[in-house]
Amino acid sequence: MAKKILVLGEIRDGSLRNVSYEAISAAKLLADGGEIVALLIGADAQSVAQNMIQYGANRVITVSDASLEQYTTSGYAQAVLQIMQQENADGLVIGHTAVGKDLAPKIASKLESGLVSDVTAIEADAVFVRPIYAGKAFEKKTVETDKFVVTIRPNNIKAAEPDASLSGEVTAASVEVKDLQTIVKEVVRKASEGVDLSEAAIVVSGGRGVKSSEGIDLMKQLADLLGGAVGASRGACDAGYCDYSFQIGQTGKVVTPDLYIACGISGAIQHLAGMSNSKVIVAINKDPEANIFNVADYGIVGDLFEVVPMLIEEIKKAGLAV
Amino acid sequence: MNIYVLLKRTFDTEEKISLSDGAVNEDGAKFIINPYDEYAVEEAIVTRDAHGGEVTVITVGNDEAETEIRTALAMGADKAVLINVEDDVDVRDQYTTAKVIAEYLKDKNADLIFAGNSAVDNSTSQVGHRVADLLGIPCVTSAIKFELEGTTATITRDIEGDSEVVSAELPMLVAATQGLNEPRYPSLPGIMKAKKKPLEELELDDLDLEEDDVEGKTKTVEVFLPAEKTAGKVLSGEIADQVKELIDLLHNEAKVI
């Protein structure tokens, strides 16, 4: 039966995040020929609305309100719920990002509906596939309620090729937002210059072997060159080489980039859980016995302080820097 | 101050996962307090020590969770409640857990509820928000700093590497993530004392709930293991040649750069 699916797009620094386009693909798998309506919130909503159409949304609703200038759980939840109700949407798809993770359970609770989060694939008849134990296993889930909420993990469900010939209506809607429950005092941008770890196509990660925060800087040089993001093992974070927000593993972030370069990482089980579903894994480690080589597609046994600078030079020479 | 901590018993993160009869095999596995919940326990204890009051640990699970609950009591929590619904409810999910906890808490006048941002097993990040919503209180997730002055809490959140400072009024639920604190190890006297601290055990009946009230909103239809990763190619030769070969492989074979 055809279903109407609402996709909440996420705008960051004036542009839509790629996972929002992936969410349209996910919605298509669930709509069964039904309508896909994109919802965009914020002052930039109008300017990026056509992109959602080009990636496959049938129409776009934009909402701009002073109370929604900054993300708050309660404010966004009220806005999304009102639009869901107006549209009588059957389902909601959001990216499994900081916003999606925080917002989806609040909305699911208000709808008294099932939420399947961190979905990596959608099979026929709305069967959702998601990792458990950080990817050491997977489960397939169904939602038992009429309405449903889904968050999808970035980099897993493919976005469509944008099609400039597609057209659709863009309408502005107003919502009533009251009692925000929380007040945002300040947002400190620290990650702004880098690529977001969970969405990055390439991740360069450092372990205890990087020895210091300067070692992490070396990872950053390589990551920047390839247009990727920097990650770290728990060992490197515990040692204070970098912030915990870099941590990849079962505690920390789970990433599935196209390319994961592990430097000076031994490959503890809890770290492997956070990255072993990456498409291609490169390991650089002094210890030939390191466990990381058991999951790596390509390995170099050697000192990362010798190998990584050479890699940087050779990538530049080969003209492969982005 | 009436402080509660939501605590889950989970597999140790160093455990490998195997299946038996289509479910995760728990035989012989080592269990721990969900690492994110450890931050919640620590923050609850620190907050109680600074502002007075009592810390109560709530776990939804079976009898085996007593080990992890006693650990939290040994860290310094005052008492605990274990709510066992496994015999009464067939289809359970995060809604089940949240509904049971909210029902228990509805007349407890909780000022502060600490939870982990997610659990390292199912990692759905749902229970905290659902509990708070059912209780009609604010929920602040991804907390890396918590400060309380009177009835106003100021919380720093980690947002994909950026940080956001929010404030909210008690009562509220705070979901902890890495960086919030350094959880203490239980001391020997703490472990001795923990044995005598009160642990209340409840079932669905005790909360005046029926199976229908708490039945899961989602169902797990299958659990499976990913294809095993096999070791690939370890390069050889001079390091400089290996580096060149690696770049060639990544560009021409794997096509990722």
XYZ file of C-alpha atoms in Angstrom:
579
model
C 0.000 0.000 0.000
C 1.295 3.406 -0.945
C 2.505 5.444 1.986
C 3.237 9.108 2.432
C 6.701 9.627 3.873
C 8.099 12.798 5.364
C 11.865 13.323 5.109
C 13.453 15.856 7.428
C 16.396 17.418 5.606
C 19.277 18.741 7.656
C 20.954 21.997 6.695
C 24.462 22.671 7.909
C 26.358 25.835 7.040
C 23.797 26.690 4.391
C 23.940 23.336 2.564
C 21.999 20.124 2.860
C 23.905 17.241 4.359
C 24.402 14.278 2.062
C 22.516 11.995 4.445
C 19.391 14.031 3.711
C 19.564 12.896 0.085
C 20.142 9.339 1.269
C 17.030 9.727 3.412
C 15.009 10.451 0.256
C 16.238 7.147 -1.203
C 15.231 5.415 2.029
C 11.809 7.058 1.882
C 11.376 5.796 -1.677
C 11.953 2.236 -0.482
C 9.199 2.730 2.104
C 6.685 4.789 0.133
C 5.649 1.973 -2.225
C 4.791 4.509 -4.888
C 3.392 7.007 -2.381
C 4.388 10.630 -2.005
C 7.701 11.796 -0.525
C 7.487 15.155 1.146
C 10.646 16.872 2.335
C 10.570 19.158 5.343
C 13.256 21.803 5.739
C 13.537 23.960 8.829
C 15.425 27.238 9.156
C 16.217 30.472 7.361
C 18.154 28.666 4.589
C 15.292 26.259 3.835
C 14.023 28.057 0.725
C 17.420 28.312 -0.907
C 18.137 24.568 -0.792
C 14.587 23.278 -1.356
C 15.136 22.542 -5.071
C 17.985 20.183 -4.189
C 15.575 17.906 -2.309
C 13.366 17.829 -5.432
C 16.325 16.981 -7.665
C 17.205 14.069 -5.416
C 13.682 12.672 -5.614
C 11.343 14.406 -3.152
C 7.936 15.103 -4.741
C 7.498 18.391 -2.927
C 9.053 20.436 -0.163
C 7.611 22.207 2.859
C 9.750 24.895 4.422
C 9.373 26.226 7.932
C 11.098 29.306 9.231
C 10.421 30.627 12.683
C 12.423 32.683 15.172
C 12.068 29.897 17.749
C 13.627 27.418 15.325
C 16.733 29.377 14.424
C 18.700 27.147 16.712
C 18.057 23.447 17.072
C 16.282 22.412 20.252
C 14.726 18.993 20.734
C 11.406 20.363 21.814
C 11.170 23.115 19.169
C 12.026 20.843 16.273
C 9.818 18.040 17.609
C 6.827 20.371 17.763
C 7.456 21.628 14.222
C 7.906 18.151 12.739
C 4.882 16.745 14.561
C 2.639 19.554 13.354
C 3.704 19.044 9.745
C 3.353 15.256 10.071
C -0.164 15.768 11.332
C -1.129 18.320 8.655
C 0.174 16.005 5.972
C -1.160 12.890 7.645
C 2.211 11.281 6.885
C 2.673 7.590 7.626
C 6.361 7.722 8.312
C 9.307 9.980 9.043
C 12.888 9.460 7.862
C 15.823 11.420 9.335
C 19.598 10.986 9.092
C 21.196 9.298 12.104
C 23.185 12.430 12.913
C 23.493 14.382 16.170
C 20.163 16.016 15.352
C 18.452 12.855 14.105
C 19.591 10.801 17.083
C 18.302 13.418 19.495
C 15.057 14.223 17.721
C 13.730 10.855 16.514
C 13.028 9.255 19.923
C 11.209 12.364 21.126
C 8.943 12.325 18.061
C 8.420 8.545 18.259
C 7.399 8.920 21.897
C 4.907 11.665 21.065
C 3.449 9.519 18.261
C 3.482 6.418 20.515
C 5.165 4.773 17.557
C 8.019 2.457 16.872
C 11.415 3.898 16.004
C 14.113 1.954 14.217
C 17.344 3.907 14.472
C 20.703 3.699 12.713
C 19.326 1.756 9.758
C 21.873 0.606 7.150
C 19.523 -1.100 4.660
C 15.822 -1.432 3.955
C 14.397 -4.660 2.533
C 11.006 -5.413 0.994
C 7.906 -4.950 3.183
C 9.653 -2.370 5.368
C 12.116 -4.734 7.020
C 14.910 -2.624 8.482
C 18.504 -3.810 8.836
C 20.617 -2.226 11.560
C 23.896 -3.059 13.295
C 23.968 -4.176 16.915
C 27.033 -4.451 19.146
C 28.501 -1.718 16.929
C 28.421 -3.939 13.853
C 29.615 -7.200 15.416
C 26.123 -8.417 14.472
C 23.048 -7.123 12.655
C 19.343 -7.348 13.324
C 16.293 -7.070 11.091
C 13.374 -5.152 12.543
C 9.781 -4.387 11.705
C 7.622 -1.629 13.150
C 4.368 -2.805 14.718
C 2.587 0.562 14.863
C 0.756 2.343 12.018
C 3.129 5.269 12.012
C 6.875 4.859 12.113
C 10.085 6.801 12.579
C 13.392 5.765 11.039
C 16.896 7.198 11.263
C 19.402 6.095 8.640
C 23.148 5.817 9.065
C 25.121 8.073 6.691
C 27.038 6.432 3.802
C 24.950 3.262 3.589
C 21.750 3.825 1.598
C 22.781 5.424 -1.691
C 21.468 8.831 -2.710
C 19.991 9.043 -6.214
C 21.803 10.899 -8.976
C 20.391 14.427 -8.917
C 18.049 15.086 -11.821
C 17.668 18.745 -12.754
C 14.590 18.026 -14.865
C 12.536 17.021 -11.819
C 10.126 19.590 -10.481
C 7.930 19.899 -7.441
C 6.067 22.390 -5.360
C 7.828 24.281 -2.566
C 5.475 25.698 0.036
C 6.141 27.612 3.217
C 4.240 26.472 6.280
C 3.983 28.038 9.688
C 4.038 26.185 12.966
C 3.261 27.113 16.528
C 6.152 26.486 18.877
C 5.837 26.964 22.601
C 7.810 26.040 25.726
C 11.192 24.998 24.368
C 12.190 23.237 27.639
C 15.863 23.947 26.958
C 17.622 27.178 26.075
C 20.686 27.188 23.842
C 23.241 29.543 25.406
C 26.146 29.069 23.087
C 27.450 26.939 20.239
C 31.209 26.513 20.033
C 32.384 25.442 16.596
C 35.429 23.256 16.877
C 34.879 20.790 14.073
C 33.941 23.419 11.507
C 37.157 23.283 9.538
C 37.094 19.515 9.170
C 34.841 17.002 7.445
C 32.248 15.367 9.697
C 33.489 11.971 10.878
C 30.238 10.049 10.494
C 29.670 11.242 6.922
C 33.269 11.245 5.682
C 34.095 9.041 2.696
C 37.675 8.746 3.937
C 38.790 8.475 7.558
C 42.421 8.617 8.711
C 42.693 7.310 12.225
C 45.489 7.361 14.780
C 46.081 5.062 17.742
C 48.506 5.009 20.633
C 51.249 4.703 18.041
C 50.866 8.380 17.086
C 52.468 9.153 20.471
C 51.250 12.760 20.860
C 48.832 15.413 19.662
C 51.419 16.277 16.984
C 50.952 12.725 15.742
C 47.244 13.428 15.369
C 48.171 16.559 13.374
C 50.019 14.277 10.962
C 46.804 12.250 10.567
C 45.014 15.511 9.837
C 47.482 16.436 7.112
C 46.791 13.160 5.338
C 43.031 13.441 5.904
C 42.929 17.007 4.563
C 44.839 15.961 1.495
C 42.232 13.298 0.726
C 39.217 15.365 1.757
C 38.642 13.054 4.720
C 38.151 13.271 8.461
C 40.375 12.352 11.401
C 39.494 9.632 13.883
C 41.274 8.039 16.812
C 41.299 4.899 18.912
C 40.275 4.865 22.560
C 43.945 4.485 23.458
C 44.815 7.745 21.710
C 41.893 9.574 23.369
C 42.645 8.168 26.827
C 46.260 9.261 26.408
C 45.014 12.792 25.737
C 46.302 13.062 22.166
C 42.877 14.272 21.065
C 39.333 14.938 22.122
C 36.867 12.093 22.800
C 34.721 13.350 19.936
C 37.313 11.732 17.620
C 36.954 8.294 19.179
C 35.966 5.414 16.931
C 34.835 2.145 18.451
C 32.053 0.463 20.318
C 32.298 3.288 22.799
C 32.572 6.262 20.494
C 31.556 6.598 16.890
C 30.883 3.856 14.411
C 32.012 4.752 10.904
C 31.608 3.068 7.533
C 33.640 5.154 5.077
C 34.846 4.016 1.647
C 38.416 4.122 2.924
C 39.679 3.766 6.490
C 43.384 4.262 7.130
C 44.428 2.980 10.567
C 47.804 4.292 11.710
C 49.474 2.932 14.832
C 46.263 1.179 15.885
C 46.642 -2.343 17.250
C 43.027 -3.351 16.555
C 41.315 -4.042 19.872
C 37.948 -5.737 19.386
C 36.092 -2.675 20.593
C 37.872 -0.511 17.994
C 37.277 -3.005 15.183
C 33.565 -2.899 16.013
C 33.580 0.787 15.158
C 35.266 0.548 11.759
C 35.448 -2.982 10.366
C 32.414 -2.447 8.121
C 34.357 0.210 6.214
C 34.599 -0.665 2.532
C 38.410 -0.610 2.235
C 40.756 -0.735 5.228
C 44.450 0.160 5.212
C 46.616 -0.641 8.232
C 49.968 0.939 8.982
C 51.634 -0.516 12.046
C 55.128 -1.373 13.282
C 53.966 -4.651 14.777
C 53.401 -7.316 12.094
C 51.338 -9.301 14.617
C 48.905 -6.428 15.258
C 45.285 -7.568 15.094
C 44.388 -4.706 12.744
C 46.099 -6.595 9.885
C 43.440 -9.321 10.229
C 40.746 -6.955 8.960
C 42.867 -4.789 6.654
C 42.614 -5.037 2.881
C 46.078 -3.560 2.511
C 48.788 -3.411 5.128
C 52.180 -1.810 5.509
C 54.393 -3.031 8.327
C 56.381 0.015 9.246
C 56.764 3.120 11.367
C 53.846 5.475 10.735
C 56.178 8.467 11.148
C 58.119 7.198 8.164
C 55.207 5.873 6.099
C 52.615 8.653 6.487
C 54.867 11.566 5.384
C 55.878 9.482 2.350
C 52.215 8.791 1.611
C 51.504 12.519 1.777
C 54.346 13.276 -0.636
C 53.426 10.516 -3.078
C 49.722 11.432 -3.094
C 50.688 15.008 -3.947
C 53.057 13.810 -6.672
C 50.434 11.502 -8.144
C 48.004 14.416 -8.286
C 45.453 12.570 -6.161
C 45.008 15.275 -3.531
C 41.543 16.842 -3.523
C 17.866 16.004 45.912
C 16.211 12.922 44.472
C 18.583 11.493 41.869
C 17.994 8.435 39.699
C 20.308 6.605 37.332
C 19.128 4.387 34.470
C 21.555 1.502 34.206
C 21.813 -1.339 31.715
C 23.839 -4.505 31.895
C 25.667 -5.075 28.610
C 28.248 -7.339 27.020
C 31.834 -6.323 27.640
C 32.996 -4.383 24.579
C 35.943 -6.780 24.185
C 33.549 -9.729 23.739
C 33.082 -11.309 20.346
C 29.509 -12.051 19.326
C 28.225 -15.477 18.319
C 24.698 -16.692 17.690
C 22.707 -19.656 18.921
C 19.101 -20.349 17.951
C 18.966 -17.095 16.031
C 19.854 -14.935 19.012
C 23.060 -13.552 20.483
C 24.732 -16.273 22.550
C 25.287 -15.056 26.102
C 26.894 -18.218 27.475
C 30.201 -17.502 29.127
C 30.205 -13.860 28.019
C 31.567 -11.223 30.343
C 29.093 -8.508 31.273
C 29.665 -4.963 32.440
C 27.747 -1.811 33.274
C 27.033 -0.158 29.919
C 30.065 2.206 29.661
C 27.876 5.273 29.019
C 25.827 4.431 32.109
C 29.028 4.432 34.181
C 29.377 8.137 33.393
C 25.769 8.551 34.541
C 26.474 6.760 37.842
C 29.583 8.876 38.456
C 27.809 12.150 37.692
C 24.922 11.198 39.966
C 27.299 10.486 42.849
C 29.258 13.717 42.325
C 26.015 15.721 42.128
C 24.668 14.123 45.304
C 27.924 14.785 47.154
C 27.775 18.460 46.142
C 24.040 19.075 46.613
C 22.894 16.384 49.039
C 20.209 13.782 48.508
C 20.124 10.198 47.432
C 21.074 8.206 44.323
C 18.827 5.340 43.234
C 19.844 3.033 40.399
C 17.076 1.643 38.164
C 17.646 -1.373 35.951
C 15.170 -3.150 33.718
C 16.501 -6.644 33.263
C 16.759 -10.064 34.841
C 18.278 -11.309 38.111
C 21.726 -11.518 36.609
C 21.896 -7.723 36.481
C 22.376 -7.744 40.253
C 26.146 -7.989 39.710
C 26.261 -4.704 37.760
C 23.797 -3.050 40.150
C 26.018 -4.001 43.127
C 28.979 -2.472 41.283
C 27.081 0.816 40.960
C 26.191 0.624 44.655
C 29.861 -0.025 45.430
C 30.789 3.071 43.450
C 28.563 5.010 45.834
C 24.910 4.863 44.775
C 22.576 4.535 47.787
C 19.963 2.037 46.660
C 18.629 0.264 43.633
C 15.555 -1.162 41.995
C 15.566 -4.043 39.527
C 12.466 -4.356 37.388
C 12.140 -7.762 35.765
C 9.606 -7.982 32.957
C 11.135 -10.826 30.944
C 8.570 -13.438 32.044
C 5.618 -11.131 31.530
C 6.262 -9.466 28.186
C 7.091 -11.358 25.005
C 7.688 -8.494 22.581
C 10.009 -5.997 24.230
C 11.808 -2.990 22.826
C 13.016 0.415 23.997
C 9.419 1.540 24.423
C 8.879 -1.319 26.886
C 11.894 -0.312 28.950
C 10.977 3.367 28.884
C 7.324 2.798 29.757
C 8.234 0.572 32.723
C 10.777 3.081 34.032
C 8.421 6.042 33.571
C 5.642 4.180 35.369
C 7.972 3.460 38.286
C 9.180 7.070 38.404
C 5.868 8.882 37.933
C 5.207 9.384 41.673
C 8.825 9.494 42.872
C 9.397 13.248 42.505
C 12.723 12.748 40.767
C 14.756 15.956 40.511
C 17.390 14.546 38.227
C 17.636 11.420 36.143
C 20.996 10.462 34.661
C 21.240 7.943 31.839
C 23.833 6.868 29.308
C 23.578 8.397 25.848
C 23.196 4.946 24.340
C 23.919 1.337 25.187
C 26.827 -0.427 23.514
C 24.657 -3.425 22.584
C 21.569 -2.173 20.743
C 22.723 1.418 20.532
C 19.312 2.904 19.792
C 19.658 6.076 21.956
C 15.922 5.930 22.665
C 15.221 5.125 26.292
C 16.328 8.427 27.843
C 14.217 10.570 25.529
C 11.219 8.284 25.820
C 11.345 8.234 29.636
C 11.670 12.024 29.794
C 8.835 12.500 27.328
C 6.535 10.126 29.216
C 7.319 12.053 32.419
C 6.910 15.407 30.656
C 10.382 16.661 31.571
C 13.238 17.985 29.401
C 15.919 15.610 28.168
C 19.428 16.764 27.310
C 21.553 14.200 25.477
C 25.287 13.916 24.666
C 26.281 15.653 27.902
C 30.005 16.248 28.398
C 29.699 18.799 31.205
C 27.031 19.215 33.847
C 26.706 22.105 36.282
C 23.877 22.741 38.697
C 23.004 25.981 40.403
C 19.809 25.943 42.403
C 17.268 24.379 40.096
C 18.967 25.422 36.854
C 21.312 23.044 35.108
C 23.825 24.137 32.490
C 24.956 21.355 30.229
C 27.573 21.211 27.509
C 26.689 18.815 24.710
C 29.046 17.210 22.201
C 27.562 17.679 18.722
C 29.735 15.879 16.212
C 32.817 17.568 17.610
C 31.258 21.001 18.133
C 29.879 21.831 21.523
C 26.624 23.410 22.512
C 25.795 24.874 25.913
C 22.166 24.565 26.972
C 20.307 25.281 30.160
C 17.146 23.774 31.549
C 15.163 23.690 34.762
C 14.884 20.681 37.063
C 13.395 18.144 36.980
C 15.172 16.834 33.913
C 16.923 13.868 32.369
C 20.567 14.090 31.330
C 22.118 11.508 28.994
C 25.863 11.187 29.465
C 28.567 10.620 26.897
C 32.343 10.260 26.893
C 34.201 13.160 28.404
C 31.600 13.934 31.097
C 33.764 12.502 33.860
C 36.163 9.723 34.804
C 34.097 6.987 36.474
C 35.629 5.826 39.762
C 36.523 2.242 40.542
C 34.635 0.790 43.504
C 36.755 0.804 46.660
C 37.064 -2.262 48.857
C 34.989 -0.713 51.695
C 32.547 0.394 48.994
C 32.183 -3.184 47.786
C 31.579 -4.408 51.365
C 28.957 -1.727 51.990
C 27.247 -2.381 48.660
C 26.296 -5.894 49.754
C 24.009 -4.441 52.406
C 22.492 -1.598 50.413
C 18.789 -1.997 49.599
C 17.868 -3.606 46.275
C 14.157 -3.684 45.546
C 12.922 -6.206 42.990
C 9.732 -5.483 41.071
C 7.662 -7.094 38.355
C 5.014 -5.770 35.987
C 2.211 -6.437 38.518
C 3.889 -4.269 41.135
C 3.621 -1.311 38.757
C -0.036 -2.017 37.928
C 0.886 -2.596 34.305
C -0.451 -5.176 31.879
C 1.543 -6.764 29.069
C -0.465 -4.745 26.514
C 0.596 -1.469 28.147
C 4.275 -2.095 27.601
C 4.429 -4.291 24.508
C 7.206 -3.244 22.124
C 6.429 -1.007 19.161
C 8.993 -2.812 17.031
C 9.870 -6.467 16.563
C 13.198 -8.156 15.872
C 12.651 -10.706 13.129
C 16.204 -11.887 12.572
C 19.712 -11.544 13.986
C 22.722 -12.345 11.811
C 26.484 -11.981 11.735
C 28.285 -9.947 9.063
C 30.468 -11.729 6.540
C 33.806 -12.291 8.194
C 36.516 -9.882 7.119
C 39.497 -11.760 5.787
C 43.020 -10.474 6.047
C 44.113 -8.799 2.840
C 47.467 -8.067 1.356
C 50.413 -7.069 3.511
C 52.839 -5.305 1.179
C 56.564 -6.039 1.109
C 59.778 -4.517 -0.121
C 61.301 -1.110 0.576
C 58.943 1.215 2.462
C 59.114 3.782 -0.350
C 58.043 1.136 -2.879
C 55.279 -0.109 -0.577
C 53.905 3.424 -0.317
C 53.849 3.751 -4.103
C 52.214 0.336 -4.460
C 49.589 1.243 -1.855
C 48.650 4.436 -3.681
C 48.414 2.498 -6.938
C 46.155 -0.131 -5.294
C 43.901 2.457 -3.699
C 43.597 4.412 -6.923
C 43.391 1.659 -9.547
C 42.200 -1.482 -7.745
C 39.994 -0.246 -4.887
C 39.210 3.063 -6.625
C 38.773 4.945 -3.355
C 41.208 7.811 -3.932
